[in-house]
Coordinates of N, CA and C in Angstrom, one line a residue:
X2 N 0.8 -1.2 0.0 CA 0.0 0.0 0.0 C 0.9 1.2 0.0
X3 N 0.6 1.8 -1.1 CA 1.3 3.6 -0.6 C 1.1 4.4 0.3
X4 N 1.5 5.3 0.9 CA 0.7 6.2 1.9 C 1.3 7.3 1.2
X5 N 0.5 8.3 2.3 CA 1.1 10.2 1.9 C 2.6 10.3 2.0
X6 N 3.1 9.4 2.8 CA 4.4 10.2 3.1 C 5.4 9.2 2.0
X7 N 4.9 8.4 1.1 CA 5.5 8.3 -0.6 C 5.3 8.6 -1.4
X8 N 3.9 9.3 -1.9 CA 3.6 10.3 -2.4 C 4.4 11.9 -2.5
X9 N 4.5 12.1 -1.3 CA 5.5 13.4 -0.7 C 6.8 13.3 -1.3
X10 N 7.6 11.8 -0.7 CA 8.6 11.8 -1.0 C 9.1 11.6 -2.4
X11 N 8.2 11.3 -3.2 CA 7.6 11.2 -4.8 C 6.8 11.6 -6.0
X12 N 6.9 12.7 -5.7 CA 5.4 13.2 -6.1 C 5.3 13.2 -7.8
X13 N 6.5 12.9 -8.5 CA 6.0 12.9 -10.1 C 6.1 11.2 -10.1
X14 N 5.9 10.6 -8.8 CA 5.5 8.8 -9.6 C 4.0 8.9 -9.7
X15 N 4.3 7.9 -10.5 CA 2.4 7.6 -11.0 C 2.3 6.3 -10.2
X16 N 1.2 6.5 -9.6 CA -0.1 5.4 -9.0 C -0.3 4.7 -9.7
X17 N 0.2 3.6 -9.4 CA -0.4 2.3 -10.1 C -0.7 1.4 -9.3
X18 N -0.4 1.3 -8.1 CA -1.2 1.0 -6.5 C -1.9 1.4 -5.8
X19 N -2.5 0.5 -4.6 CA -3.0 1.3 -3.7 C -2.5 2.4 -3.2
X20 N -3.2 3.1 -3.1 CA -3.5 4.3 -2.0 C -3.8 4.7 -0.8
X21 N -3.4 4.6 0.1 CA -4.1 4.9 1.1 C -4.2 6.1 2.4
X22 N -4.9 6.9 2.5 CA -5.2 7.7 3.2 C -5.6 7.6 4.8
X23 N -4.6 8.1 5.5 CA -5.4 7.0 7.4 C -4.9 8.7 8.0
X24 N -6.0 8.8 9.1 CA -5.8 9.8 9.8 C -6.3 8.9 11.3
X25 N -4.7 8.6 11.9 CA -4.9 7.3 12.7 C -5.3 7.8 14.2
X26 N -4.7 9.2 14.4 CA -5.5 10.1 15.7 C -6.4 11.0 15.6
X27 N -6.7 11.3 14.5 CA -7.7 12.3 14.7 C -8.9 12.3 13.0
X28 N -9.2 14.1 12.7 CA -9.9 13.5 11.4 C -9.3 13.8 10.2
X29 N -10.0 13.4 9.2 CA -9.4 13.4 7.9 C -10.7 14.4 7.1
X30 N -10.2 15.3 6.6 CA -11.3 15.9 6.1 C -10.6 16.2 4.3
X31 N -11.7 15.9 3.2 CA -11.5 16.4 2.0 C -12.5 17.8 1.5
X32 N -11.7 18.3 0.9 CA -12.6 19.5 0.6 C -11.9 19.9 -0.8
X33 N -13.0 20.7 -1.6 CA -12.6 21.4 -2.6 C -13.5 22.3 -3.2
X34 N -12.7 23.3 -3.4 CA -13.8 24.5 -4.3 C -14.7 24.3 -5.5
X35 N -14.2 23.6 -6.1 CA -15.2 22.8 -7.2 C -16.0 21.8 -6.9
X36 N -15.9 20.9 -8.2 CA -16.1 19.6 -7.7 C -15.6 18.6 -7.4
X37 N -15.4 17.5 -6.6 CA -15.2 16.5 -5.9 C -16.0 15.4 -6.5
X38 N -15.2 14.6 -6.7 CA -15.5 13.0 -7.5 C -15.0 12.0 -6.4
X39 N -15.8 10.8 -5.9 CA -15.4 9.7 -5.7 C -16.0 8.8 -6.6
X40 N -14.9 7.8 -7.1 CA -15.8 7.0 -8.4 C -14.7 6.2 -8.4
X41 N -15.0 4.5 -8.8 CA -14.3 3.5 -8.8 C -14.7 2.8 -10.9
X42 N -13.8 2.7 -11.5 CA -14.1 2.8 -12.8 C -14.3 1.5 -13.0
X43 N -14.0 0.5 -11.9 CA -14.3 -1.2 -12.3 C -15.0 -2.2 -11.2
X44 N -15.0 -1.0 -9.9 CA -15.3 -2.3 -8.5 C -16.6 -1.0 -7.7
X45 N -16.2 -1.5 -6.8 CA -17.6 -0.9 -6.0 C -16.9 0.3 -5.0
X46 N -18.0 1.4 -4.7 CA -17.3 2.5 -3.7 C -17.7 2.1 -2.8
X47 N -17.8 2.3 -1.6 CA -18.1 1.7 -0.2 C -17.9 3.1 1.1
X48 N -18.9 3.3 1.6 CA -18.6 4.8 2.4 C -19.2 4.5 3.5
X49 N -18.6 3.7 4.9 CA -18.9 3.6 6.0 C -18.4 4.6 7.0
X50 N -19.3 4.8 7.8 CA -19.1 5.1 9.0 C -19.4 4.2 10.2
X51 N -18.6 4.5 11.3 CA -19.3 3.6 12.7 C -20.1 4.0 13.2
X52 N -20.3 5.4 13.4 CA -21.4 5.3 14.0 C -23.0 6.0 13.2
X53 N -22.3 6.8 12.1 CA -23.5 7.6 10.9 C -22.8 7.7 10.0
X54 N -23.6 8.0 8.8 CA -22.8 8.1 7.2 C -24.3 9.3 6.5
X55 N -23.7 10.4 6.4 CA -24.8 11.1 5.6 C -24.1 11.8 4.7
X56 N -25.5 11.9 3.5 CA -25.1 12.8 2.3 C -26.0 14.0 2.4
X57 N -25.5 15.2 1.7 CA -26.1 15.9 1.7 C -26.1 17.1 0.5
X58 N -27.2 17.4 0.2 CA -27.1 18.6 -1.0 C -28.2 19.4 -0.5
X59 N -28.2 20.6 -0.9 CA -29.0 21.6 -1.1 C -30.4 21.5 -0.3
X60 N -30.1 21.4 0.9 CA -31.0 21.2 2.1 C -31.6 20.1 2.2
X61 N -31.2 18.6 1.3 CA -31.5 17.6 1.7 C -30.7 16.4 1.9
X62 N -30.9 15.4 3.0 CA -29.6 14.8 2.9 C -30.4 13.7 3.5
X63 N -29.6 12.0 3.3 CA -29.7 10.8 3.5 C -28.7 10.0 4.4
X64 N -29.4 10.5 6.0 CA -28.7 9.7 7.4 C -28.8 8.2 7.4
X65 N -27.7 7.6 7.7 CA -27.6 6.4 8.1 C -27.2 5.9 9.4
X66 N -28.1 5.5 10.4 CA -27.9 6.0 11.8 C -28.4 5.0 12.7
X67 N -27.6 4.0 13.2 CA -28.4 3.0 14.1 C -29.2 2.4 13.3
X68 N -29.0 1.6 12.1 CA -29.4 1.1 11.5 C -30.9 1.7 11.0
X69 N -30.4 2.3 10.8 CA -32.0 3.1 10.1 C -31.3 4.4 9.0
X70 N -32.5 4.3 8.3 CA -32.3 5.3 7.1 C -33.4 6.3 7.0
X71 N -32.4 7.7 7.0 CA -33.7 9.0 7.4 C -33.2 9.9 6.3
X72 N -34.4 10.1 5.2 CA -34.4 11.1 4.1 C -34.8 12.4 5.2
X73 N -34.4 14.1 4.6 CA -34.6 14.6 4.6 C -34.7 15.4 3.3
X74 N -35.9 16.1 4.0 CA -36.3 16.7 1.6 C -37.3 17.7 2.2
X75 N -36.3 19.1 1.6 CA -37.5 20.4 1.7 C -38.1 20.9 0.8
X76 N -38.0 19.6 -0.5 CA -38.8 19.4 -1.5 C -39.1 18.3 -1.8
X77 N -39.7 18.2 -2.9 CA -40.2 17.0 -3.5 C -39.4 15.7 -3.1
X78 N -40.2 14.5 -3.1 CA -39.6 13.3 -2.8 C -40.3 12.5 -3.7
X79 N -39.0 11.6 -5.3 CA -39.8 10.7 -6.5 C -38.5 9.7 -6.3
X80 N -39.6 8.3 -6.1 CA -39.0 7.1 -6.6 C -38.9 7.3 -8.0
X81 N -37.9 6.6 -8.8 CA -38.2 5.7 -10.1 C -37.7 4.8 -10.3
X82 N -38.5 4.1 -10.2 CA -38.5 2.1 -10.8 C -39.3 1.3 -11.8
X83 N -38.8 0.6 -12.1 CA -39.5 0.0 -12.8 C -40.5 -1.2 -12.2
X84 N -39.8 -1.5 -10.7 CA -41.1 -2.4 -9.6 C -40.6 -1.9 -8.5
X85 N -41.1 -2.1 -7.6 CA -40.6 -1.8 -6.1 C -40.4 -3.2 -5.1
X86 N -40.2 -3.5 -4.1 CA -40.5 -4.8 -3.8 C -40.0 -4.1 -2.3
X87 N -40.6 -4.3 -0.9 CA -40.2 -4.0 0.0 C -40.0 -6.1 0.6
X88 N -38.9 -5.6 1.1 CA -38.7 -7.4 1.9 C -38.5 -6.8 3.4
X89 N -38.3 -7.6 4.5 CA -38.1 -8.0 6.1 C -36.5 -7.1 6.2
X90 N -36.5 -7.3 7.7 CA -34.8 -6.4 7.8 C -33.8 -7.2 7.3
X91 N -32.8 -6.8 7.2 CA -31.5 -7.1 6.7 C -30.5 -6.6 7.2
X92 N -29.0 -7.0 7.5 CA -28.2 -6.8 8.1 C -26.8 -6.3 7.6
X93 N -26.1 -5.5 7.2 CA -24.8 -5.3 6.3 C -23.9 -5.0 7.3
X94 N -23.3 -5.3 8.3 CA -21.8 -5.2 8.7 C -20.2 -5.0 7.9
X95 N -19.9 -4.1 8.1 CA -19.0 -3.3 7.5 C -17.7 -3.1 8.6
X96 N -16.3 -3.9 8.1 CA -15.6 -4.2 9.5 C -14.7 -2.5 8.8
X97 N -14.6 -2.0 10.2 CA -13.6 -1.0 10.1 C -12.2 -1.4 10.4
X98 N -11.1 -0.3 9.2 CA -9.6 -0.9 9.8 C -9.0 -0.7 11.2
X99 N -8.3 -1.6 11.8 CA -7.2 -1.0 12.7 C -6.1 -0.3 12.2
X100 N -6.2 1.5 12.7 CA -5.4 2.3 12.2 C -4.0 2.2 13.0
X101 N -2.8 1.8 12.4 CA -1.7 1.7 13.0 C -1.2 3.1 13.5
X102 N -0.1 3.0 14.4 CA 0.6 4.2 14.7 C 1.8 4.5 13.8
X103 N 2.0 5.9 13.8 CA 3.2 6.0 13.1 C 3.1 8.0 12.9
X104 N 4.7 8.3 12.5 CA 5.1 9.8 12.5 C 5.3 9.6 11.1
X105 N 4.9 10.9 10.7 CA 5.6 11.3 9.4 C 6.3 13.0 9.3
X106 N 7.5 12.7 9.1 CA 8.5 13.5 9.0 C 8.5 14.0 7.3
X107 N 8.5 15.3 7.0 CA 8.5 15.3 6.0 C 9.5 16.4 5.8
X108 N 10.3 16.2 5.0 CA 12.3 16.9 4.3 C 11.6 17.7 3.9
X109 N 11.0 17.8 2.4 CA 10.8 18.7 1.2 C 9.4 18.7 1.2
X110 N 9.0 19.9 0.6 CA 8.2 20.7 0.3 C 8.0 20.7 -0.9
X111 N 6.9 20.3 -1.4 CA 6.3 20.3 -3.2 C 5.3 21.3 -3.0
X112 N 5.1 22.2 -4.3 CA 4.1 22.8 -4.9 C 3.0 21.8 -5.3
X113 N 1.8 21.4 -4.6 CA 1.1 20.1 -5.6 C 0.0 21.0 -6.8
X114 N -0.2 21.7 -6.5 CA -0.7 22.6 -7.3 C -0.6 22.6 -8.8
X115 N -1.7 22.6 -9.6 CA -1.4 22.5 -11.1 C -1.5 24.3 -11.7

């Protein structure tokens, strides 16, 4: 697995491995002025939380919370399907990683900026 601090120490190699991002004491936040893509071009995305997982736009958003799912919508709310089918509960367990310890020291300073 690669982390940030070979990235850093590397920054014109190309990824052709994993990646990985761990913020092992505290949080990890992504942000950007535009837009922001998460997308997998061949396998599945997967966005757990332990204890909630929500999305949100433009005053509505989709909690996942103690096993329950809570729309909010200060507008309109449309299924579209072609059938619906409600079934009994179901269970998805999602193991979170053990984040190792470790320092990163970092020499040099890159512009990552394009």
């Amino acid at each position: 697995m690669r982390t940030i601090k070979d990235v850093l120490q590397h920054p014109s190699a190309r990824l052709t491995q994993h990646l990985g991002f761990q913020a092992q004491s505290d949080a990890l936040d992504l942000f950007a002025d535009q837009q922001l893509r998460v997308a997998s071009a061949s396998q599945d995305v997967l966005v757990a939380g332990n204890t909630k997982a929500v999305m949100a736009s433009g005053g509505a958003a989709l909690t996942i919370e103690d096993g329950n799912v809570v729309f909010h919508c200060p507008g309109e709310f449309r299924i579209k399907a072609a059938s619906f089918t409600f079934e009994g509960p179901a269970n998805f367990e999602t193991a979170l990683p053990n984040l190792p310890q470790g320092e990163l020291t970092v020499t040099k300073l890159y512009n990552m900026s394009r």
